[in-house]
Amino acid sequence: MTQTSARFGGHDYVIVGAGSAGAVLAARLTEDPGVRVLLLEAGPEAEADEISIPAAFPALFKTRWDWNYTTTEQKQLHNRRAYWPRMKALGGCSSMNAMIYIRGNAADYDSWRDEYGAKGWGHEDVLPYFIRAEGNTRLGAPYHGHDGPLHVEDRRYTHELTDLWVESAVSAGLKPTDDFNGAEQEGAGRYQVTCNKGRRWSVNEAYLKPVRDRENLDVETGAFATRIVVEGGRATGVTYRAGGREITATATREVLLCGGAINSPQLLMVSGIGPAAHLEEHGVDVVADVSGVGQNLQDHPVVPMLWYTRGTTDLAEYNNVRSLLRWKTRGTGPLTSNVGEGGGFLRTRDDLPAPDVQYHVAPAGFYDNGFHEPTERMFTAAPTLVSVRSRGSLRLRSADPAWHPEIDAAYYDDGADLDAMLAGMKRAWEISSQGPLARHLVRPWQLPDSPSDDDFVEHLRTWSQTLYHPVATCAMGSGEDAVVDPELRVHGVDGLRVVDASVMPAVPRGNTNAPTVMIAEKASDLIRSAQ
């Protein structure tokens, strides 16, 4: 049920967004009974079965649960527009993602510190927060935690093709690994997932549900934030729409933006915090000229490479009542698959300091965000560029916060990205064409039997899509383009922080949910220490 803040009274903190960061902050800050928090979420409660069933996440795309964003025409992708799903419900994208638990490479966080001036965010600084968040059922010290709220487990179902790809990758030279988050990231293996006994374990399940009855926490769903209230250079509250009314909630200590890499910079800009000239173009009164808001956008592009198969099954054929009953009664079976069951990390050049390509493999044909019903059995091996040099941007199309912003992902605009992805595709072809997997592959999809570099590049331009990891539009650091400082405080406005994936100065090498949870865990300590 949607509540209205008129019933609440004053709050110390108003958090905008109950996703992978906001839910964590709400839970951690309200551990102090003397602190009162209001958590605003534009979407509803996360109640759909498709949210809890791991294999069903694509069924949430382009539904009422989805913000349903689209990029501008991407000039390196034959001027296609890319679809970007973003979850609109409690738990945010942790209620919609493929649940892969990857932290990124240690080099990522050291570069945040050393190259971007994000003091206190090196790998040694952030590792304790990854460990604090994690409740891993198998892996332990020194890299993993057993007691954290975020349940991490070995998936309860793995298709034979996934393990055959791993065997083929090892025979092609990758190291076998059962822990991508330990001492070394490189290698091939199964992915661990943020699930609990075969069910999705979002931040809503992990952090928010256990504390919903705290008297010092108010959660309002269906609350669409429209403006940050700034008085005398200080953020004092948030105006939002709920139940047909416009309401202003007051924060006596801080406003905390946790809307993600799209919503947070958009809300800043419609509130007058951003590049002054751009805001003036849309008639927005400038509160603080912060040039980096909406800039530095990065995402992981992925290229689906598919083969028709023989002598095996396809995950899609298990989408039936029998599998659903098995999942509901026992939390086992094919519906506990997260689709992208395994993969690996490698360097496409020996001189690279860390991996630049990640693989996601699926025992089904997954392309165009899974919108196509399979008619034949297929297998997917998808190279993903995880060290990205291209930089895009997010800009307003209107001062009305209900308008979707203009999103330019700038995929492959830096030619080095295209070269790296081409190398990753060729390695994927090599891996899949040899070893035990090859006997199950009949012929490639949308590629000739012996593709040239030009064939691979054409496939890349035609089929590249997002891996759902936009970051860095409110980047932290010490440079002129930084939006927040290493304490995550917005430059030019007191009492305002951004805590979500948008503050990452560079996208980490791997899936971004675990790093976002880590950011919120660390931010909760930063916020408490400031009071």
Short mmCIF file of C-alpha atoms in Angstrom, two decimals:
data_model
loop_
_atom_site.label_atom_id
_atom_site.label_comp_id
_atom_site.label_asym_id
_atom_site.label_seq_id
_atom_site.Cartn_x
_atom_site.Cartn_y
_atom_site.Cartn_z
CA MET A 1 0.00 0.00 0.00
CA THR A 2 1.26 3.45 -0.88
CA GLN A 3 1.71 5.75 2.06
CA THR A 4 1.84 9.53 2.03
CA SER A 5 4.52 11.48 3.80
CA ALA A 6 1.92 13.71 5.43
CA ARG A 7 1.50 10.82 7.89
CA PHE A 8 5.19 10.50 8.58
CA GLY A 9 6.50 13.64 10.23
CA GLY A 10 10.12 14.72 9.79
CA HIS A 11 12.97 12.56 8.53
CA ASP A 12 16.70 12.76 8.95
CA TYR A 13 17.30 11.23 5.54
CA VAL A 14 15.22 10.99 2.38
CA ILE A 15 16.44 8.27 0.02
CA VAL A 16 15.34 8.40 -3.62
CA GLY A 17 15.24 4.92 -5.14
CA ALA A 18 14.84 1.55 -3.40
CA GLY A 19 17.19 -0.36 -5.69
CA SER A 20 20.54 -2.06 -5.24
CA ALA A 21 21.90 0.92 -3.30
CA GLY A 22 18.85 2.57 -1.76
CA ALA A 23 17.54 -0.54 -0.03
CA VAL A 24 20.98 -1.17 1.47
CA LEU A 25 21.24 2.40 2.76
CA ALA A 26 17.75 2.27 4.27
CA ALA A 27 18.55 -0.92 6.14
CA ARG A 28 21.95 0.21 7.40
CA LEU A 29 21.01 3.76 8.43
CA THR A 30 17.94 2.61 10.38
CA GLU A 31 20.09 0.29 12.49
CA ASP A 32 20.37 3.42 14.65
CA PRO A 33 16.91 3.78 16.25
CA GLY A 34 17.54 7.50 16.65
CA VAL A 35 17.67 8.01 12.86
CA ARG A 36 14.46 8.38 10.83
CA VAL A 37 14.51 7.49 7.12
CA LEU A 38 12.02 7.91 4.29
CA LEU A 39 12.63 5.64 1.29
CA LEU A 40 10.92 6.67 -1.95
CA GLU A 41 10.41 4.22 -4.82
CA ALA A 42 8.71 5.12 -8.11
CA GLY A 43 7.64 1.53 -8.72
CA PRO A 44 5.46 -0.89 -6.75
CA GLU A 45 6.17 -3.76 -4.40
CA ALA A 46 8.16 -6.56 -6.09
CA GLU A 47 5.42 -9.17 -6.04
CA ALA A 48 5.44 -10.85 -9.49
CA ASP A 49 6.36 -14.53 -9.76
CA GLU A 50 8.67 -13.62 -12.65
CA ILE A 51 10.81 -11.67 -10.19
CA SER A 52 11.41 -14.69 -7.94
CA ILE A 53 11.95 -17.27 -10.71
CA PRO A 54 15.60 -16.94 -11.81
CA ALA A 55 15.10 -18.07 -15.42
CA ALA A 56 12.14 -15.70 -15.93
CA PHE A 57 13.95 -12.37 -15.75
CA PRO A 58 13.54 -11.53 -19.50
CA ALA A 59 9.78 -11.76 -19.05
CA LEU A 60 9.97 -8.51 -17.05
CA PHE A 61 11.35 -6.53 -20.01
CA LYS A 62 9.01 -3.94 -21.55
CA THR A 63 6.31 -4.53 -18.94
CA ARG A 64 4.90 -2.31 -16.21
CA TRP A 65 7.98 -3.22 -14.18
CA ASP A 66 10.35 -1.59 -16.66
CA TRP A 67 11.42 2.03 -17.18
CA ASN A 68 11.92 0.93 -20.80
CA TYR A 69 14.69 3.27 -21.92
CA THR A 70 16.09 3.55 -25.44
CA THR A 71 19.37 5.07 -26.56
CA THR A 72 19.94 7.48 -29.39
CA GLU A 73 20.90 6.05 -32.78
CA GLN A 74 24.29 4.39 -32.35
CA LYS A 75 26.46 5.26 -35.33
CA GLN A 76 28.73 2.23 -34.89
CA LEU A 77 25.70 -0.11 -34.81
CA HIS A 78 24.17 0.77 -38.19
CA ASN A 79 22.35 3.64 -36.47
CA ARG A 80 20.28 1.27 -34.38
CA ARG A 81 18.72 2.41 -31.11
CA ALA A 82 19.53 0.13 -28.19
CA TYR A 83 16.88 -0.90 -25.70
CA TRP A 84 17.90 -0.49 -22.04
CA PRO A 85 15.67 -2.19 -19.43
CA ARG A 86 15.71 -0.80 -15.89
CA MET A 87 13.55 -2.22 -13.12
CA LYS A 88 10.85 -0.07 -11.54
CA ALA A 89 10.03 -1.79 -8.23
CA LEU A 90 11.48 -2.44 -4.80
CA GLY A 91 14.90 -3.95 -5.28
CA GLY A 92 15.52 -2.03 -8.50
CA CYS A 93 17.59 -3.89 -11.05
CA SER A 94 18.50 -6.56 -8.49
CA SER A 95 14.87 -7.64 -9.00
CA MET A 96 15.39 -7.95 -12.78
CA ASN A 97 19.02 -8.89 -13.42
CA ALA A 98 20.61 -12.25 -14.26
CA MET A 99 21.83 -12.56 -10.64
CA ILE A 100 25.51 -13.17 -11.53
CA TYR A 101 27.70 -12.37 -8.54
CA ILE A 102 30.85 -10.72 -9.86
CA ARG A 103 32.75 -7.99 -8.03
CA GLY A 104 35.14 -6.84 -10.74
CA ASN A 105 38.91 -6.91 -10.79
CA ALA A 106 41.11 -5.55 -8.00
CA ALA A 107 42.71 -3.31 -10.64
CA ASP A 108 39.37 -1.57 -11.18
CA TYR A 109 39.21 -0.17 -7.66
CA ASP A 110 42.89 0.69 -7.53
CA SER A 111 42.37 2.71 -10.72
CA TRP A 112 39.40 4.51 -9.14
CA ARG A 113 41.80 5.60 -6.42
CA ASP A 114 44.93 6.23 -8.46
CA GLU A 115 43.62 7.49 -11.81
CA TYR A 116 40.44 9.31 -10.75
CA GLY A 117 41.32 10.54 -7.28
CA ALA A 118 38.71 8.47 -5.47
CA LYS A 119 40.66 8.26 -2.24
CA GLY A 120 39.51 5.46 0.01
CA TRP A 121 38.12 3.35 -2.85
CA GLY A 122 41.11 1.13 -3.65
CA HIS A 123 40.66 -2.62 -3.58
CA GLU A 124 41.93 -3.00 -0.02
CA ASP A 125 39.45 -0.31 1.04
CA VAL A 126 36.38 -1.86 -0.60
CA LEU A 127 37.04 -5.57 -0.01
CA PRO A 128 35.74 -5.45 3.60
CA TYR A 129 32.43 -4.08 2.31
CA PHE A 130 32.05 -6.83 -0.26
CA ILE A 131 32.68 -9.32 2.53
CA ARG A 132 30.27 -7.58 4.92
CA ALA A 133 27.47 -7.74 2.36
CA GLU A 134 28.00 -11.35 1.32
CA GLY A 135 26.46 -14.54 2.66
CA ASN A 136 28.25 -17.14 0.54
CA THR A 137 27.17 -20.75 1.05
CA ARG A 138 30.46 -22.27 -0.19
CA LEU A 139 33.35 -19.82 -0.35
CA GLY A 140 34.98 -18.25 2.70
CA ALA A 141 37.92 -16.22 3.99
CA PRO A 142 39.94 -14.31 3.04
CA TYR A 143 37.86 -13.09 0.09
CA HIS A 144 34.29 -14.03 1.03
CA GLY A 145 31.77 -13.55 3.79
CA HIS A 146 29.29 -16.10 5.17
CA ASP A 147 27.09 -13.87 7.32
CA GLY A 148 26.04 -10.95 5.10
CA PRO A 149 22.47 -10.27 3.95
CA LEU A 150 23.21 -10.85 0.25
CA HIS A 151 22.86 -14.60 -0.19
CA VAL A 152 25.26 -16.04 -2.80
CA GLU A 153 25.09 -19.68 -3.81
CA ASP A 154 26.03 -22.20 -6.45
CA ARG A 155 23.12 -22.39 -8.86
CA ARG A 156 20.84 -25.40 -8.28
CA TYR A 157 20.65 -26.25 -11.98
CA THR A 158 23.35 -26.19 -14.64
CA HIS A 159 22.80 -27.43 -18.19
CA GLU A 160 25.34 -29.85 -19.67
CA LEU A 161 26.25 -27.39 -22.46
CA THR A 162 27.49 -24.86 -19.92
CA ASP A 163 29.95 -27.33 -18.42
CA LEU A 164 31.00 -28.48 -21.90
CA TRP A 165 31.80 -24.88 -22.84
CA VAL A 166 33.91 -24.55 -19.69
CA GLU A 167 35.77 -27.75 -20.59
CA SER A 168 36.33 -26.44 -24.12
CA ALA A 169 37.56 -23.08 -22.79
CA VAL A 170 40.05 -24.87 -20.54
CA SER A 171 41.27 -26.98 -23.46
CA ALA A 172 41.72 -23.71 -25.39
CA GLY A 173 44.02 -22.32 -22.70
CA LEU A 174 41.86 -20.71 -20.00
CA LYS A 175 42.39 -21.73 -16.41
CA PRO A 176 39.55 -23.56 -14.65
CA THR A 177 38.15 -21.61 -11.70
CA ASP A 178 35.39 -21.97 -9.16
CA ASP A 179 35.77 -18.41 -7.84
CA PHE A 180 35.88 -15.35 -10.09
CA ASN A 181 35.97 -13.13 -6.99
CA GLY A 182 39.04 -14.57 -5.31
CA ALA A 183 42.76 -14.10 -5.79
CA GLU A 184 42.52 -14.16 -9.58
CA GLN A 185 39.68 -13.24 -11.93
CA GLU A 186 40.89 -14.87 -15.14
CA GLY A 187 39.66 -18.30 -16.11
CA ALA A 188 36.50 -20.20 -17.01
CA GLY A 189 33.82 -21.73 -14.83
CA ARG A 190 30.27 -21.60 -13.52
CA TYR A 191 28.96 -18.33 -12.12
CA GLN A 192 27.66 -18.04 -8.58
CA VAL A 193 24.34 -16.26 -8.24
CA THR A 194 22.48 -14.03 -5.78
CA CYS A 195 19.83 -16.62 -5.03
CA ASN A 196 18.60 -18.32 -1.89
CA LYS A 197 17.54 -21.95 -2.26
CA GLY A 198 16.82 -21.50 -5.94
CA ARG A 199 14.95 -18.19 -5.67
CA ARG A 200 16.15 -14.72 -6.61
CA TRP A 201 17.65 -12.92 -3.63
CA SER A 202 17.36 -9.24 -4.50
CA VAL A 203 18.31 -6.40 -2.17
CA ASN A 204 14.61 -6.16 -1.39
CA GLU A 205 14.73 -9.70 0.01
CA ALA A 206 18.19 -9.34 1.53
CA TYR A 207 18.05 -5.90 3.11
CA LEU A 208 14.62 -4.31 2.96
CA LYS A 209 12.06 -6.97 3.87
CA PRO A 210 13.77 -7.87 7.17
CA VAL A 211 13.55 -4.25 8.37
CA ARG A 212 10.19 -3.09 7.01
CA ASP A 213 8.66 -3.13 10.49
CA ARG A 214 11.22 -0.74 11.97
CA GLU A 215 9.43 2.25 13.41
CA ASN A 216 12.11 4.61 12.12
CA LEU A 217 11.76 3.51 8.47
CA ASP A 218 8.98 4.70 6.16
CA VAL A 219 8.78 3.18 2.68
CA GLU A 220 6.61 4.80 0.05
CA THR A 221 6.03 3.03 -3.25
CA GLY A 222 4.51 4.67 -6.32
CA ALA A 223 6.47 7.81 -5.40
CA PHE A 224 8.01 9.46 -8.47
CA ALA A 225 10.66 12.03 -7.48
CA THR A 226 10.39 15.25 -9.48
CA ARG A 227 12.80 17.69 -7.82
CA ILE A 228 15.45 18.06 -5.14
CA VAL A 229 14.58 21.03 -2.96
CA VAL A 230 17.64 23.26 -2.45
CA GLU A 231 17.51 26.23 -0.09
CA GLY A 232 20.51 28.46 0.53
CA GLY A 233 22.85 26.04 -1.20
CA ARG A 234 21.67 23.05 0.82
CA ALA A 235 19.41 20.16 -0.16
CA THR A 236 16.51 20.18 2.28
CA GLY A 237 14.06 17.71 0.74
CA VAL A 238 12.51 16.02 -2.27
CA THR A 239 9.31 16.77 -4.14
CA TYR A 240 7.53 13.74 -5.57
CA ARG A 241 4.25 12.62 -7.07
CA ALA A 242 2.19 9.91 -5.40
CA GLY A 243 -1.47 9.02 -5.57
CA GLY A 244 -2.26 11.98 -7.81
CA ARG A 245 -0.70 14.47 -5.39
CA GLU A 246 2.56 16.39 -5.31
CA ILE A 247 4.26 16.07 -1.95
CA THR A 248 7.44 17.49 -0.46
CA ALA A 249 9.38 15.41 2.03
CA THR A 250 11.89 17.20 4.23
CA ALA A 251 15.34 15.87 5.14
CA THR A 252 16.92 17.43 8.20
CA ARG A 253 20.32 15.85 7.55
CA GLU A 254 20.76 14.70 3.93
CA VAL A 255 19.07 13.79 0.68
CA LEU A 256 20.51 10.58 -0.76
CA LEU A 257 20.05 9.88 -4.49
CA CYS A 258 20.01 6.18 -5.34
CA GLY A 259 18.20 6.22 -8.67
CA GLY A 260 20.95 4.68 -10.77
CA ALA A 261 22.96 5.82 -13.75
CA ILE A 262 19.93 7.24 -15.60
CA ASN A 263 17.52 8.51 -12.97
CA SER A 264 20.04 10.13 -10.63
CA PRO A 265 21.69 12.45 -13.17
CA GLN A 266 18.30 13.27 -14.68
CA LEU A 267 16.87 14.26 -11.29
CA LEU A 268 19.95 16.37 -10.57
CA MET A 269 19.58 18.22 -13.86
CA VAL A 270 15.84 18.90 -13.63
CA SER A 271 16.61 20.24 -10.14
CA GLY A 272 19.15 22.73 -11.54
CA ILE A 273 22.31 20.77 -10.72
CA GLY A 274 24.37 20.05 -13.83
CA PRO A 275 26.04 21.69 -16.86
CA ALA A 276 24.77 25.28 -16.73
CA ALA A 277 24.52 25.87 -20.48
CA HIS A 278 22.57 22.65 -21.01
CA LEU A 279 20.17 23.42 -18.16
CA GLU A 280 19.55 26.91 -19.52
CA GLU A 281 18.67 25.42 -22.92
CA HIS A 282 15.71 23.75 -21.22
CA GLY A 283 14.73 26.70 -19.06
CA VAL A 284 15.96 25.14 -15.83
CA ASP A 285 17.20 27.62 -13.22
CA VAL A 286 20.82 26.79 -12.42
CA VAL A 287 21.37 25.91 -8.77
CA ALA A 288 24.90 24.55 -9.18
CA ASP A 289 27.01 24.41 -12.33
CA VAL A 290 28.36 20.86 -12.17
CA SER A 291 29.64 20.09 -15.64
CA GLY A 292 30.12 16.35 -15.20
CA VAL A 293 26.49 15.46 -14.49
CA GLY A 294 25.34 13.10 -17.23
CA GLN A 295 28.80 12.83 -18.78
CA ASN A 296 31.23 9.88 -18.75
CA LEU A 297 28.49 7.30 -19.44
CA GLN A 298 29.84 3.76 -19.82
CA ASP A 299 28.22 0.41 -20.43
CA HIS A 300 29.33 -3.13 -21.24
CA PRO A 301 28.38 -4.07 -24.82
CA VAL A 302 27.78 -7.77 -25.53
CA VAL A 303 27.63 -9.65 -28.84
CA PRO A 304 25.43 -12.77 -28.91
CA MET A 305 27.10 -15.57 -30.90
CA LEU A 306 24.74 -18.51 -31.40
CA TRP A 307 24.88 -22.03 -32.75
CA TYR A 308 22.18 -24.56 -33.58
CA THR A 309 22.68 -27.72 -31.51
CA ARG A 310 22.16 -31.47 -31.70
CA GLY A 311 22.15 -34.34 -29.24
CA THR A 312 21.13 -32.13 -26.33
CA THR A 313 18.29 -29.99 -25.01
CA ASP A 314 17.50 -26.28 -24.87
CA LEU A 315 16.68 -24.45 -21.64
CA ALA A 316 13.62 -22.91 -23.31
CA GLU A 317 11.87 -26.27 -23.66
CA TYR A 318 11.73 -26.56 -19.86
CA ASN A 319 9.49 -23.50 -19.59
CA ASN A 320 6.45 -25.56 -18.64
CA VAL A 321 4.06 -26.33 -15.80
CA ARG A 322 6.10 -29.29 -14.59
CA SER A 323 9.21 -27.15 -14.15
CA LEU A 324 7.17 -24.42 -12.46
CA LEU A 325 5.74 -26.87 -9.92
CA ARG A 326 9.21 -28.25 -9.25
CA TRP A 327 10.53 -24.75 -8.64
CA LYS A 328 7.60 -23.78 -6.40
CA THR A 329 7.69 -26.92 -4.25
CA ARG A 330 11.41 -27.65 -4.05
CA GLY A 331 13.32 -24.64 -5.42
CA THR A 332 15.09 -26.88 -7.92
CA GLY A 333 15.07 -27.67 -11.62
CA PRO A 334 15.63 -25.75 -14.85
CA LEU A 335 13.77 -22.62 -13.72
CA THR A 336 16.51 -22.04 -11.14
CA SER A 337 18.88 -21.39 -14.05
CA ASN A 338 19.88 -17.77 -14.47
CA VAL A 339 20.26 -18.42 -18.25
CA GLY A 340 23.82 -17.01 -18.31
CA GLU A 341 25.06 -19.98 -16.31
CA GLY A 342 28.80 -19.79 -16.88
CA GLY A 343 31.58 -18.01 -18.66
CA GLY A 344 35.01 -16.60 -18.08
CA PHE A 345 37.46 -13.73 -18.25
CA LEU A 346 40.51 -13.31 -20.48
CA ARG A 347 42.91 -10.72 -21.83
CA THR A 348 42.81 -10.30 -25.59
CA ARG A 349 46.38 -8.95 -25.50
CA ASP A 350 49.28 -10.09 -23.34
CA ASP A 351 50.24 -6.53 -22.43
CA LEU A 352 46.92 -5.76 -20.68
CA PRO A 353 47.00 -5.41 -16.88
CA ALA A 354 43.69 -7.26 -16.40
CA PRO A 355 41.00 -9.01 -18.46
CA ASP A 356 39.16 -6.95 -21.05
CA VAL A 357 36.62 -9.56 -22.19
CA GLN A 358 34.10 -11.60 -20.21
CA TYR A 359 32.01 -14.45 -21.61
CA HIS A 360 28.41 -15.29 -20.78
CA VAL A 361 27.22 -18.67 -22.03
CA ALA A 362 23.63 -19.86 -22.14
CA PRO A 363 22.10 -23.23 -23.07
CA ALA A 364 19.56 -21.49 -25.30
CA GLY A 365 19.38 -18.92 -28.07
CA PHE A 366 19.53 -15.53 -26.31
CA TYR A 367 19.72 -12.47 -28.58
CA ASP A 368 17.89 -9.15 -28.89
CA ASN A 369 17.31 -9.23 -25.11
CA GLY A 370 15.54 -12.58 -25.35
CA PHE A 371 12.49 -11.22 -27.19
CA HIS A 372 12.38 -14.02 -29.77
CA GLU A 373 10.71 -17.35 -29.09
CA PRO A 374 13.10 -20.16 -30.05
CA THR A 375 12.03 -22.48 -32.85
CA GLU A 376 15.14 -24.71 -32.74
CA ARG A 377 17.55 -25.79 -30.06
CA MET A 378 20.47 -23.37 -29.72
CA PHE A 379 23.49 -22.40 -27.63
CA THR A 380 24.83 -18.89 -26.95
CA ALA A 381 28.38 -17.78 -26.17
CA ALA A 382 28.43 -14.01 -25.79
CA PRO A 383 31.68 -12.02 -25.52
CA THR A 384 31.29 -8.90 -23.42
CA LEU A 385 33.68 -5.95 -23.44
CA VAL A 386 34.43 -5.16 -19.79
CA SER A 387 37.31 -2.67 -20.19
CA VAL A 388 35.57 0.13 -22.06
CA ARG A 389 37.26 3.21 -23.51
CA SER A 390 34.23 4.80 -25.22
CA ARG A 391 32.39 7.48 -23.25
CA GLY A 392 28.77 8.42 -23.82
CA SER A 393 26.43 10.94 -22.21
CA LEU A 394 22.98 11.50 -20.79
CA ARG A 395 21.17 14.77 -21.44
CA LEU A 396 17.72 16.19 -20.86
CA ARG A 397 15.13 16.20 -23.63
CA SER A 398 12.80 18.24 -21.44
CA ALA A 399 12.70 19.93 -18.06
CA ASP A 400 9.73 17.65 -17.28
CA PRO A 401 11.11 14.79 -15.15
CA ALA A 402 8.57 12.40 -16.68
CA TRP A 403 10.28 12.64 -20.07
CA HIS A 404 12.92 10.03 -20.72
CA PRO A 405 16.36 11.61 -21.14
CA GLU A 406 18.52 11.39 -24.24
CA ILE A 407 20.93 8.49 -23.73
CA ASP A 408 23.97 8.13 -25.98
CA ALA A 409 25.86 4.93 -25.12
CA ALA A 410 28.61 5.72 -27.70
CA TYR A 411 29.18 2.02 -28.28
CA TYR A 412 32.54 1.38 -30.00
CA ASP A 413 33.10 5.09 -30.67
CA ASP A 414 36.66 4.49 -29.54
CA GLY A 415 38.11 2.14 -32.14
CA ALA A 416 40.08 0.26 -29.49
CA ASP A 417 36.78 -1.10 -28.16
CA LEU A 418 35.86 -2.54 -31.53
CA ASP A 419 39.30 -4.13 -31.90
CA ALA A 420 39.04 -5.73 -28.46
CA MET A 421 35.53 -7.06 -29.10
CA LEU A 422 36.63 -8.50 -32.43
CA ALA A 423 39.44 -10.33 -30.64
CA GLY A 424 36.96 -11.57 -28.05
CA MET A 425 34.62 -12.87 -30.74
CA LYS A 426 37.43 -14.74 -32.46
CA ARG A 427 38.41 -16.38 -29.17
CA ALA A 428 34.76 -17.33 -28.57
CA TRP A 429 34.69 -18.94 -32.00
CA GLU A 430 37.91 -20.81 -31.26
CA ILE A 431 36.66 -22.08 -27.91
CA SER A 432 33.30 -23.22 -29.26
CA SER A 433 34.76 -24.91 -32.33
CA GLN A 434 36.91 -27.37 -30.43
CA GLY A 435 36.78 -29.62 -27.41
CA PRO A 436 33.74 -31.50 -26.12
CA LEU A 437 31.27 -28.72 -26.91
CA ALA A 438 31.90 -28.85 -30.67
CA ARG A 439 30.19 -32.20 -31.17
CA HIS A 440 26.88 -30.62 -30.12
CA LEU A 441 27.13 -27.59 -32.43
CA VAL A 442 25.59 -28.03 -35.88
CA ARG A 443 26.11 -24.66 -37.54
CA PRO A 444 26.44 -20.99 -36.54
CA TRP A 445 23.54 -18.55 -36.52
CA GLN A 446 23.88 -15.41 -38.66
CA LEU A 447 27.54 -16.17 -39.46
CA PRO A 448 29.18 -18.28 -42.18
CA ASP A 449 30.94 -21.53 -41.34
CA SER A 450 34.35 -19.86 -41.70
CA PRO A 451 33.83 -16.18 -40.85
CA SER A 452 36.31 -13.48 -41.80
CA ASP A 453 37.13 -10.45 -39.66
CA ASP A 454 34.67 -8.47 -41.79
CA ASP A 455 31.96 -11.06 -41.07
CA PHE A 456 32.60 -10.77 -37.34
CA VAL A 457 32.51 -6.95 -37.44
CA GLU A 458 29.26 -6.94 -39.41
CA HIS A 459 27.76 -9.34 -36.85
CA LEU A 460 28.99 -7.05 -34.07
CA ARG A 461 27.37 -3.98 -35.63
CA THR A 462 24.10 -5.81 -36.26
CA TRP A 463 23.64 -7.64 -32.95
CA SER A 464 25.57 -5.83 -30.18
CA GLN A 465 23.36 -4.90 -27.24
CA THR A 466 23.66 -3.76 -23.66
CA LEU A 467 24.67 -6.12 -20.87
CA TYR A 468 22.56 -3.84 -18.62
CA HIS A 469 25.49 -2.17 -16.81
CA PRO A 470 25.30 1.62 -17.31
CA VAL A 471 27.46 3.55 -14.85
CA ALA A 472 29.52 6.71 -14.23
CA THR A 473 27.09 9.55 -15.02
CA CYS A 474 27.71 11.11 -11.58
CA ALA A 475 31.33 10.01 -11.32
CA MET A 476 33.31 10.43 -8.13
CA GLY A 477 36.85 11.68 -7.93
CA SER A 478 38.93 14.80 -7.56
CA GLY A 479 39.07 16.05 -11.16
CA GLU A 480 37.13 18.92 -12.73
CA ASP A 481 34.58 16.54 -14.25
CA ALA A 482 33.83 14.74 -10.98
CA VAL A 483 30.24 15.13 -9.79
CA VAL A 484 30.77 13.80 -6.26
CA ASP A 485 33.82 13.70 -4.00
CA PRO A 486 35.14 10.46 -2.48
CA GLU A 487 32.60 10.89 0.32
CA LEU A 488 29.92 10.84 -2.44
CA ARG A 489 28.87 14.44 -1.67
CA VAL A 490 27.66 16.42 -4.69
CA HIS A 491 29.93 19.33 -5.55
CA GLY A 492 28.28 22.71 -5.03
CA VAL A 493 25.33 21.54 -2.90
CA ASP A 494 25.46 20.70 0.80
CA GLY A 495 23.40 17.89 2.31
CA LEU A 496 23.23 15.92 -0.95
CA ARG A 497 24.94 12.66 -1.90
CA VAL A 498 24.65 10.22 -4.78
CA VAL A 499 24.96 6.56 -3.82
CA ASP A 500 24.55 4.16 -6.75
CA ALA A 501 26.31 2.87 -9.89
CA SER A 502 26.44 6.37 -11.36
CA VAL A 503 29.29 7.31 -8.99
CA MET A 504 31.66 4.68 -10.40
CA PRO A 505 34.32 6.66 -12.28
CA ALA A 506 34.92 3.70 -14.60
CA VAL A 507 32.86 0.57 -15.20
CA PRO A 508 34.36 -2.44 -13.39
CA ARG A 509 35.35 -5.63 -15.15
CA GLY A 510 32.26 -7.69 -14.52
CA ASN A 511 28.59 -7.53 -13.60
CA THR A 512 27.76 -4.40 -11.65
CA ASN A 513 25.20 -5.41 -9.02
CA ALA A 514 27.67 -6.57 -6.37
CA PRO A 515 29.79 -3.40 -6.74
CA THR A 516 26.67 -1.25 -6.35
CA VAL A 517 25.77 -3.03 -3.11
CA MET A 518 29.35 -2.52 -1.94
CA ILE A 519 29.14 1.22 -2.68
CA ALA A 520 26.03 1.50 -0.52
CA GLU A 521 27.58 -0.50 2.30
CA LYS A 522 30.59 1.82 2.34
CA ALA A 523 28.42 4.90 1.94
CA SER A 524 26.41 3.98 5.03
CA ASP A 525 29.61 4.18 7.08
CA LEU A 526 30.61 7.47 5.43
CA ILE A 527 27.21 8.97 6.20
CA ARG A 528 27.15 7.79 9.81
CA SER A 529 30.66 9.04 10.46
CA ALA A 530 29.72 12.50 9.20
CA GLN A 531 27.02 13.05 11.81
#
